[in-house]
Tab-separated table of C-alpha atoms in Angstrom:
chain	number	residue	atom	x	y	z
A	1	UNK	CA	-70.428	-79.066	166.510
A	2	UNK	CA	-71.105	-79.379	162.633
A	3	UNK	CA	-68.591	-81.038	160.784
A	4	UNK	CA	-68.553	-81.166	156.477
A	5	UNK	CA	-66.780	-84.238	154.910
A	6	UNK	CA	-65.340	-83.667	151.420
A	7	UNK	CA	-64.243	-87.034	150.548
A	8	UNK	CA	-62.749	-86.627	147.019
A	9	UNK	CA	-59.583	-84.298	147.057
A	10	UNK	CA	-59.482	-84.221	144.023
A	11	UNK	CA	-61.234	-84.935	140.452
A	12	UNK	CA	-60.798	-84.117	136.930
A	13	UNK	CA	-63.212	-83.917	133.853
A	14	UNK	CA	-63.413	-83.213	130.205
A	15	UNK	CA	-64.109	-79.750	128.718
A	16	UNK	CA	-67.894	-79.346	127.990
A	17	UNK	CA	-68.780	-82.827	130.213
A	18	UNK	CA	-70.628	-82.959	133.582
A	19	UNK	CA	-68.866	-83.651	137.038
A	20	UNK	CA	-70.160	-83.877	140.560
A	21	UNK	CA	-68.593	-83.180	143.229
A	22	UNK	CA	-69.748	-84.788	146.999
A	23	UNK	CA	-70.039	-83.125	150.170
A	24	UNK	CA	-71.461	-85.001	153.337
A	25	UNK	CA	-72.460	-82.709	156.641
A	26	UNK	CA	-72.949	-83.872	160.263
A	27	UNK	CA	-75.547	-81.579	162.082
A	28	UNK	CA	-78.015	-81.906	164.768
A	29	UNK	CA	-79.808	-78.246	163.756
A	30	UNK	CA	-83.106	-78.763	161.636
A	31	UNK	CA	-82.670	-75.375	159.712
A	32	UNK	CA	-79.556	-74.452	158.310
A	33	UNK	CA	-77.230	-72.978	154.951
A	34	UNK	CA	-75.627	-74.462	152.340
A	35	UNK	CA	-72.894	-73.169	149.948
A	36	UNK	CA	-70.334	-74.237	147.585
A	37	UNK	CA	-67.116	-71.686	147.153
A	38	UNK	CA	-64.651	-71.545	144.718
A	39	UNK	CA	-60.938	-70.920	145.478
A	40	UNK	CA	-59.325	-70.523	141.631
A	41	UNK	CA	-55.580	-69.855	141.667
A	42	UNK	CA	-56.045	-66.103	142.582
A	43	UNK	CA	-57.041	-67.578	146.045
A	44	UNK	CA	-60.062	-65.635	146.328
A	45	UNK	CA	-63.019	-67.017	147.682
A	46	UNK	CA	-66.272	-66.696	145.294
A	47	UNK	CA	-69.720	-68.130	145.849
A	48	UNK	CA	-71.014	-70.470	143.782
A	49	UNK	CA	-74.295	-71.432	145.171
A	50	UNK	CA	-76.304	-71.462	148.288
A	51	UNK	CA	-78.943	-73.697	149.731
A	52	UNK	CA	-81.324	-73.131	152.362
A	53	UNK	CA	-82.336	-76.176	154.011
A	54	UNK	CA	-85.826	-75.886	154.591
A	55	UNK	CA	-86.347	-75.218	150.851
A	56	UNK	CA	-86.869	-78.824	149.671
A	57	UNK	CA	-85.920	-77.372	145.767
A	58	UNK	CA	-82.754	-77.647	144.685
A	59	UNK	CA	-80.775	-74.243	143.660
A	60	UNK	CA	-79.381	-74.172	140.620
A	61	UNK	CA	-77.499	-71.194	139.219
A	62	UNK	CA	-76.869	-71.670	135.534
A	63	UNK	CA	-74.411	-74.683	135.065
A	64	UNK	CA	-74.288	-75.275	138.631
A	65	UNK	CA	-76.911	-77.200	140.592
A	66	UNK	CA	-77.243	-79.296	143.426
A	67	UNK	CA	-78.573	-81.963	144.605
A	68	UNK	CA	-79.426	-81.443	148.428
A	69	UNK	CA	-80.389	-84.960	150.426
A	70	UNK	CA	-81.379	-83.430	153.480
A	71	UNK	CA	-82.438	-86.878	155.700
A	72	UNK	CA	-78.845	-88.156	154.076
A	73	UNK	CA	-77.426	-85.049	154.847
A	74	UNK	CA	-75.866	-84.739	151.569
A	75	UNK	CA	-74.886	-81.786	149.462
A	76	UNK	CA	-73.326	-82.599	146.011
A	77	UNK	CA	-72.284	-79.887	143.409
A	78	UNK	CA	-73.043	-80.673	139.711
A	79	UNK	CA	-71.183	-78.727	137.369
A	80	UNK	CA	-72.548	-78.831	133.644
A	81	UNK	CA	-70.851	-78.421	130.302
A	82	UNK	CA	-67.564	-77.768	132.111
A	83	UNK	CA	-65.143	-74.858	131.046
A	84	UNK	CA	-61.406	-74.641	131.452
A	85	UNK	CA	-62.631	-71.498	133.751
A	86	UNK	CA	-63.829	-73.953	136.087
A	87	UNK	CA	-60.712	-75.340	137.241
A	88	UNK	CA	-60.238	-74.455	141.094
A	89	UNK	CA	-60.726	-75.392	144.553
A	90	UNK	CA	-64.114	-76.222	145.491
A	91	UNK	CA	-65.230	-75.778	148.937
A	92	UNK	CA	-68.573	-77.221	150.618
A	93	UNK	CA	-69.819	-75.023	153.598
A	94	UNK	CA	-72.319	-75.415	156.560
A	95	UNK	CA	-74.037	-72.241	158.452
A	96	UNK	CA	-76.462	-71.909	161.760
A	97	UNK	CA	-79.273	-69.757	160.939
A	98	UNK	CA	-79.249	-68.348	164.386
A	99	UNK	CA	-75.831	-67.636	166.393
A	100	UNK	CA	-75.963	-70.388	169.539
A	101	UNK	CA	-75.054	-68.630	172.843
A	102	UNK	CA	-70.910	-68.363	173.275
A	103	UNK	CA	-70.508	-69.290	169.701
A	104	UNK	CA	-70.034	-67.709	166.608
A	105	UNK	CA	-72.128	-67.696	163.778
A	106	UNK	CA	-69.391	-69.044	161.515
A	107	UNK	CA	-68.920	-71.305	158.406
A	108	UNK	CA	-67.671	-74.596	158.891
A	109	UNK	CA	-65.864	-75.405	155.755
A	110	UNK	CA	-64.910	-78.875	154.520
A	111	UNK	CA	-61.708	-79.595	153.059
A	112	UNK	CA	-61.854	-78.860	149.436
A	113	UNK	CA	-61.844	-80.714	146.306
A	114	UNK	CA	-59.054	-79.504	143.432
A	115	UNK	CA	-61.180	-80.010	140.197
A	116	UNK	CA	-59.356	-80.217	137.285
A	117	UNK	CA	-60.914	-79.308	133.876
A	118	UNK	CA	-59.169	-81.410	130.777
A	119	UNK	CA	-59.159	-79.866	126.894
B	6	UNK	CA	-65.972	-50.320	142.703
B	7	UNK	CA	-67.098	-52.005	146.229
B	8	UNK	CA	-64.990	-54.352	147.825
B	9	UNK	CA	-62.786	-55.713	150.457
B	10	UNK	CA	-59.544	-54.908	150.174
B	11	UNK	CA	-56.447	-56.952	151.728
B	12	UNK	CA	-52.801	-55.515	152.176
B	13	UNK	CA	-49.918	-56.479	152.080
B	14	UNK	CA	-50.251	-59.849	149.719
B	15	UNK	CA	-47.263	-61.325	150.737
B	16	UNK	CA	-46.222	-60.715	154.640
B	17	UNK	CA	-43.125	-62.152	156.378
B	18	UNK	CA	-42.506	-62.104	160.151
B	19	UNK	CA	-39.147	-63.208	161.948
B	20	UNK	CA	-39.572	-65.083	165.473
B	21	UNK	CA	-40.536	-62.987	167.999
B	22	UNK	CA	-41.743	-60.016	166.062
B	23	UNK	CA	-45.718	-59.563	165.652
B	24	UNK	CA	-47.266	-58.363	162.497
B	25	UNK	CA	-50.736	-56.719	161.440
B	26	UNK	CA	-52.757	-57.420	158.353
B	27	UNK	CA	-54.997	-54.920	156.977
B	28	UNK	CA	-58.609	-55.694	156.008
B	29	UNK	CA	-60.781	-52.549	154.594
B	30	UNK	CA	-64.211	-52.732	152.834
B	31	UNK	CA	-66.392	-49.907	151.440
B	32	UNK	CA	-69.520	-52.108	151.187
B	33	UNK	CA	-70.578	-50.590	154.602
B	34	UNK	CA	-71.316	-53.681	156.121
B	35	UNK	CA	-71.576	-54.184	159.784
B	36	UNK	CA	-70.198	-57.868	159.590
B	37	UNK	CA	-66.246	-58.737	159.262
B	38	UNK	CA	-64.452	-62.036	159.557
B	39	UNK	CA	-61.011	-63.248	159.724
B	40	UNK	CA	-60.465	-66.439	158.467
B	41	UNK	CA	-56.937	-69.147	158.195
B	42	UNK	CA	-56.406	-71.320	155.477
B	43	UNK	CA	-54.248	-74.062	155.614
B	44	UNK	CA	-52.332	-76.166	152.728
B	45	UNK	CA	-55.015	-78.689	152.302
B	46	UNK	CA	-57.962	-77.318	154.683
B	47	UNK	CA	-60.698	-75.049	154.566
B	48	UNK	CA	-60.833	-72.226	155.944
B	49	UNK	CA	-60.729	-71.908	160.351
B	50	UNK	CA	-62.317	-68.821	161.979
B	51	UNK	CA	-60.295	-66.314	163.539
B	52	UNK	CA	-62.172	-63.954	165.078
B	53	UNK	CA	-65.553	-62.064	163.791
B	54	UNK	CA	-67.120	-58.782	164.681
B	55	UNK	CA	-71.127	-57.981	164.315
B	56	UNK	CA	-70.646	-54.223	164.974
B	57	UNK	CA	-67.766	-51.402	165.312
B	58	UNK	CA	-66.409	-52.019	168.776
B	59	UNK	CA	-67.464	-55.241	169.252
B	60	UNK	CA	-65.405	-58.511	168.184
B	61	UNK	CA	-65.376	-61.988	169.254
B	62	UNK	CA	-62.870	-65.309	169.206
B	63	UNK	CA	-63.464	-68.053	166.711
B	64	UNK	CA	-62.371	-70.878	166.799
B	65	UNK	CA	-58.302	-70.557	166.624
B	66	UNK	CA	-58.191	-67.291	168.238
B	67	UNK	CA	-55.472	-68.068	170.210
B	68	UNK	CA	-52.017	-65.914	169.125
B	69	UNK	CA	-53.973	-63.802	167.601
B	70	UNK	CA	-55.576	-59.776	167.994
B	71	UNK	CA	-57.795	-57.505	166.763
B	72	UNK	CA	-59.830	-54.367	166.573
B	73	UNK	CA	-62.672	-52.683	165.290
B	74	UNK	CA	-62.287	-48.974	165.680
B	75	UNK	CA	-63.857	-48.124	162.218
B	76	UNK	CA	-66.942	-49.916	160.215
B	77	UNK	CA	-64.244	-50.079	157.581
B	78	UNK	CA	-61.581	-51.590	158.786
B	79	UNK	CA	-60.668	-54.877	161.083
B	80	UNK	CA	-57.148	-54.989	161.682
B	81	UNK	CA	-55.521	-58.653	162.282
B	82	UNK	CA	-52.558	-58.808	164.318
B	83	UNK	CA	-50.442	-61.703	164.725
B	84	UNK	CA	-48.450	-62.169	167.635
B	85	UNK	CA	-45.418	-63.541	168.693
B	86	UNK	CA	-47.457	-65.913	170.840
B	87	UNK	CA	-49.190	-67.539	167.858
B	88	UNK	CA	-46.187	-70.401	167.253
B	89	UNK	CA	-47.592	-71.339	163.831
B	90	UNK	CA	-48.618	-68.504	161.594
B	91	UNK	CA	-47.601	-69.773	158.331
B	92	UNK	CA	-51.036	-69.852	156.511
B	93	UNK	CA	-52.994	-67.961	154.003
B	94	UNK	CA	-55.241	-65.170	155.578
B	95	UNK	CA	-58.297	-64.641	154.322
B	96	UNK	CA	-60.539	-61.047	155.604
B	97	UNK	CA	-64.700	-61.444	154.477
B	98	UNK	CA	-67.354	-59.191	155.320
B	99	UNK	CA	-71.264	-59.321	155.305
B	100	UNK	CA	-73.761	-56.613	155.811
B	101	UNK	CA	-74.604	-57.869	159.051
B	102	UNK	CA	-74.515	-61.248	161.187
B	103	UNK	CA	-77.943	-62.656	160.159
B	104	UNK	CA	-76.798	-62.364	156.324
B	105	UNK	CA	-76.265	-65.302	154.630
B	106	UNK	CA	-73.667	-63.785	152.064
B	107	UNK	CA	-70.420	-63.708	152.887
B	108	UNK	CA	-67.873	-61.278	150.391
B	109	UNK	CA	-63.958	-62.587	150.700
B	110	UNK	CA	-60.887	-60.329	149.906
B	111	UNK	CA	-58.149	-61.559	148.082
B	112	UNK	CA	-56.022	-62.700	150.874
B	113	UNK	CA	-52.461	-62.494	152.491
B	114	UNK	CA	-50.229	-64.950	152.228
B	115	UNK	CA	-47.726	-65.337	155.643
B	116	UNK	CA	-44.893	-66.487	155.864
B	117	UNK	CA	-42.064	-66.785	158.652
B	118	UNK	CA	-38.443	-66.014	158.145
């Protein structure tokens, strides 16, 4: 079974400075997705970027990019020129690109890091 | 405007007693999940259904029902059997099971009297 580590619960960082935030995966699948969510206080879940893992570029969707170590099996989020709209839950996520027999083709979600942006 | 939509918000249940959660989406896609979220964890898998008629268990399935009558709709019932259901609820949807994108509702909040 995958598993996604999320080792910083939480971090905090200055209005209009850079953070990264870590995510660490355990998976013995050779093709799979990446994706970052974020949980703000309304509670609902919106994607922030995805990664396919036999792309060896990194995605990047405006401020947010990320730095994908596949042989480290690494997945950080680096979120540029912070805004107080970026304060929320972040979430890393893991998916199968094929659904395994008797299992579902679900996301395995790590436990979430509360960033915290600082005026 | 195309969406999922979650009802009620806030949902309490008294011991014994089971309780659904509506989950609706007019995105037409084939794919729905249910999903628990726990203070302090990501989210778990419920159950998830590819196609209308056809659902299957996650991974904390147990306590738990539902159905898939309509394209638009996957019901979430919690029973009396499920001994812990104090978490938030989260219903997502994608247009079907190979898709990568997953869209979330805004969630119901459970609690138990």
């Amino acid at each position: 079974a995958q598993t996604v580590t999320q080792s910083q619960p939480e971090m905090s960082v200055q209005e209009a400075e850079t953070v990264t935030l870590s995510c660490t995966y355990d998976t013995s699948e050779s093709d799979y997705y990446l994706f970052w969510y974020k949980q703000p206080p309304s509670r609902q879940m919106i994607l922030v970027i995805r990664q396919e893992a036999y792309k060896q570029q990194n995605a990047t969707e405006n401020r947010f990019s990320v730095n994908f170590q596949k042989a480290a099996k690494s997945f950080s989020l680096k979120i540029s020129d912070s805004q107080l709209g970026d304060a929320a839950m972040y979430f890393c996520a893991y998916r199968s690109p094929f659904i395994s027999s008797g299992s579902a083709r679900q996301l395995t979600f790590g436990s979430g890091t509360q960033l915290t942006v600082l005026p | 405007d195309g969406g999922i939509t979650q009802s009620p918000k806030y949902l309490f249940r008294k011991e014994g007693q089971n309780v659904t959660l509506s989950c609706e989406q007019n995105l037409n896609h084939d794919a729905m999940y249910w999903y628990r979220q726990d203070p302090g964890q990501g989210l778990r898998l419920i159950y998830y259904s590819q196609i209308v008629n056809d659902f299957q268990k996650g991974d904390i399935a147990e306590g738990y029902s539902v159905s898939r009558e309509k394209k638009e709709s996957f019901p979430l019932t919690v029973t009396s059997a499920q001994k812990n259901p104090t978490a938030f609820y989260l219903c997502a949807s994608s247009i079907d099971s190979r898709d990568e994108k997953l869209f979330f509702g805004s969630g119901t909040q459970l609690s138990v009297l």
